[in-house]
Coordinates of C-alpha atoms in Angstrom, one line a residue:
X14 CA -25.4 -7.9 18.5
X15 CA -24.9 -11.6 20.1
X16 CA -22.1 -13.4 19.5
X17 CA -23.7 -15.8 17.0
X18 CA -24.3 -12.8 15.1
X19 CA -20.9 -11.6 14.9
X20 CA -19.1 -14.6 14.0
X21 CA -21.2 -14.7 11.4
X22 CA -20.4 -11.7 9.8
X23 CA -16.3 -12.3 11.1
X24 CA -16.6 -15.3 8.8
X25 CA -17.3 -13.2 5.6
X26 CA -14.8 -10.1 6.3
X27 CA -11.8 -12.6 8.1
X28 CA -11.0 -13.0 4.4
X29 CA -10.9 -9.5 3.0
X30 CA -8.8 -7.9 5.8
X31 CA -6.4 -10.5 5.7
X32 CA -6.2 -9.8 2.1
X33 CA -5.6 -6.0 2.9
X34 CA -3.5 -6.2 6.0
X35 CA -1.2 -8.6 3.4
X36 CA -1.1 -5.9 0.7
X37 CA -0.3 -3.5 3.0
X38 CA 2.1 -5.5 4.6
X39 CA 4.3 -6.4 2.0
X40 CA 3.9 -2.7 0.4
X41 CA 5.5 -1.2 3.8
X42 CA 7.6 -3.9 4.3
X43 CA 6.2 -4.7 7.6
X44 CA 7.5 -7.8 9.1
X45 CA 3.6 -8.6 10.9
X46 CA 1.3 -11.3 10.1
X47 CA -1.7 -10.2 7.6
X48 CA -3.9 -12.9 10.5
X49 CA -2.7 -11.3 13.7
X50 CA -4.0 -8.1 12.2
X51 CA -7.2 -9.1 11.1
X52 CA -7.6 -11.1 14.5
X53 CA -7.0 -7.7 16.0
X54 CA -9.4 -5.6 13.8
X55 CA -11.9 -8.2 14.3
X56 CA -11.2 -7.9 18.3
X57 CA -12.1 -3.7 18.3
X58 CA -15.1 -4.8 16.0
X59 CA -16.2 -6.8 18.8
X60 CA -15.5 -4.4 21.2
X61 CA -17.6 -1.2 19.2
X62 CA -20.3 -3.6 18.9
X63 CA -20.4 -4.8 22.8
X64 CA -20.3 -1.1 24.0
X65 CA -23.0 -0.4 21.3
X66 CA -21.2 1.6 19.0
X67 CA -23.7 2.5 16.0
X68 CA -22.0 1.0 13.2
X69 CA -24.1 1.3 10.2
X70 CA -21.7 -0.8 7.9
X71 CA -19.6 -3.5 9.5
X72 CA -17.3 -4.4 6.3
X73 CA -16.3 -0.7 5.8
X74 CA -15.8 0.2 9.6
X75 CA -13.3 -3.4 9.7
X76 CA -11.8 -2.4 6.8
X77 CA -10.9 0.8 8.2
X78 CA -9.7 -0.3 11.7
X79 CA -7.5 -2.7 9.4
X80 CA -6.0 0.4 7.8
X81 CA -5.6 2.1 10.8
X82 CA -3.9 -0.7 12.6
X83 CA -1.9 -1.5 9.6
X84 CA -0.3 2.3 9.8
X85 CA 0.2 2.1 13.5
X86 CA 2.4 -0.7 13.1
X87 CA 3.9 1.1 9.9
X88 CA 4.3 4.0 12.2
X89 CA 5.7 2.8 15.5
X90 CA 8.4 0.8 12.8
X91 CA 9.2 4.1 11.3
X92 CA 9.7 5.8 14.8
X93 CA 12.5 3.0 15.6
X94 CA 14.3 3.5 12.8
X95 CA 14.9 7.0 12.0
X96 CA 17.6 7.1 15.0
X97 CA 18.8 4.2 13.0
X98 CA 18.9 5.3 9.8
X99 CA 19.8 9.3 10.7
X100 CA 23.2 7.8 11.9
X101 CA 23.7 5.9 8.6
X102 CA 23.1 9.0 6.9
X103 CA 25.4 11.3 8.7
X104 CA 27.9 8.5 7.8
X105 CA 27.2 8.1 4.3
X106 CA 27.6 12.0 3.6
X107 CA 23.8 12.1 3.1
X108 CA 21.2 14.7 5.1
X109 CA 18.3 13.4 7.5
X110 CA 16.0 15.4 4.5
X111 CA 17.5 13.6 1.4
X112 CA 17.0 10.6 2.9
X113 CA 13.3 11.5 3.7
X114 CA 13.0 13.1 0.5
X115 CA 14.3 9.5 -0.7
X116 CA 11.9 7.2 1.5
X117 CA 8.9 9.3 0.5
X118 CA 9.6 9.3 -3.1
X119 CA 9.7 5.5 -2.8
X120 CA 7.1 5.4 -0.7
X121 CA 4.8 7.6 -3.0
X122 CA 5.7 6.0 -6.1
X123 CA 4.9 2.7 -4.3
X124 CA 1.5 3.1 -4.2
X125 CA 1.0 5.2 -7.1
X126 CA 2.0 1.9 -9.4
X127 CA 0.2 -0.4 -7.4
X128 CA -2.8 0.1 -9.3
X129 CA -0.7 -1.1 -12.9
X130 CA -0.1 -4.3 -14.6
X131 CA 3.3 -5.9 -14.0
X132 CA 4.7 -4.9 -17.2
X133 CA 3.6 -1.3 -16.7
X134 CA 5.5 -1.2 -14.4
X135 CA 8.3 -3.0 -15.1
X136 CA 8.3 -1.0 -18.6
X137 CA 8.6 2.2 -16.3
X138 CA 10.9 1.2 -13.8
X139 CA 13.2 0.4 -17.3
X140 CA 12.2 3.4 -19.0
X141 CA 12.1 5.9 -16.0
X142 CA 14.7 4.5 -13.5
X143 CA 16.8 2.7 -15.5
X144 CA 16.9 5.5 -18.6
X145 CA 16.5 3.0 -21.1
X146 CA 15.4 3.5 -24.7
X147 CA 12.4 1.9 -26.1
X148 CA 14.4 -0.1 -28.4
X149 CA 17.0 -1.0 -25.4
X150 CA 13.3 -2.0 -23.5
X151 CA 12.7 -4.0 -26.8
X152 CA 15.6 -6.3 -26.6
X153 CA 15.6 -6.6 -23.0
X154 CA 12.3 -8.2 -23.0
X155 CA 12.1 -9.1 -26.7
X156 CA 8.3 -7.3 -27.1
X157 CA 7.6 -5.0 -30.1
X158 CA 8.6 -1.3 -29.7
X159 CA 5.3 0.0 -30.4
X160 CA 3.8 -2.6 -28.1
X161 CA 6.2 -1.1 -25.1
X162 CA 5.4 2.2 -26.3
X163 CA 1.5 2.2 -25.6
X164 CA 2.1 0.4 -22.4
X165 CA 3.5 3.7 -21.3
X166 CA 1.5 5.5 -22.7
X167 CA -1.3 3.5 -21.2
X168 CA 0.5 3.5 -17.8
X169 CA 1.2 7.1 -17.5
X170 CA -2.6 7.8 -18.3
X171 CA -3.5 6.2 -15.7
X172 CA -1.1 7.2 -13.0
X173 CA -2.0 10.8 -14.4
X174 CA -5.8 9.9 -13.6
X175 CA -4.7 8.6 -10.0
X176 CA -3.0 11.2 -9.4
X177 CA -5.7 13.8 -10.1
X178 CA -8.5 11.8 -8.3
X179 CA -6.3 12.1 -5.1
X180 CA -5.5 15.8 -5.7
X181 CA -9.0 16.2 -6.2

């Protein structure tokens, strides 16, 4: 591939994978930029390509050294915390598993409801986290009960679907 060739295609993906390295970013609460990482996918796509590395589709092979970057960074951040935060348990009376147990749950449920409108999920965080009744719901956002109700409804459906697709 010549250089020409690959600027050309850079051009069309730059967008997408910042995009995704964004999402991911502020999911993880990773304090890197969503351009340094697509720079940096975009600098091993070069590199495959130079050392002629068959790569049948380049949006789905940058996409994917996006993710992977994106969960080395998440990684390595994880690794320099847990000294960190296994102290601040001990302190706090908590176990280094409850607080895993804790981070995971957040982090599962994270992107679980990633997929759902913002008042899905607001309506579940109130309904779910915050134990509130469907008429408490009602008055805190002043929307009709039955309309809150099938926004559940809906919402649960679809994490339900979600969940089996990645089970399955």
């Amino acid at each position: 591939m010549t250089r020409d060739e690959f600027n050309h295609i850079s051009a069309g993906l730059r967008g997408r994978l910042t995009a995704l390295a964004g999402r991911f970013g502020e999911s993880a609460l990773l304090p890197l930029s969503a351009e340094d990482v697509a720079q940096e996918a975009l600098a091993a796509l070069w590199q495959l390509s130079e050392k002629n590395y068959p790569i049948r589709d380049y949006e789905a092979m940058a996409v994917t050294i996006t993710k992977n970057i994106c969960v080395s960074h998440y990684r390595k951040r994880k690794v320099s915390n847990v000294g960190q935060d296994c102290l601040s348990a001990k302190e706090s009376g908590y176990h280094a598993s409850d607080l895993v147990d804790e981070t995971d749950m957040s982090v599962v449920k994270e992107y679980m409801y990633k997929d759902l409108t913002l008042s899905q999920r607001e309506y579940l965080k109130m309904r779910n986290d915050e134990g509130l009744s469907l008429d408490e719901i009602a008055a805190v956002t002043g929307k009709p009960k039955s309309s809150i109700k099938t926004t559940i409804s809906t919402a649960r459906k679809q994490l339900l679907e979600k969940l089996k697709r990645e089970i399955l």
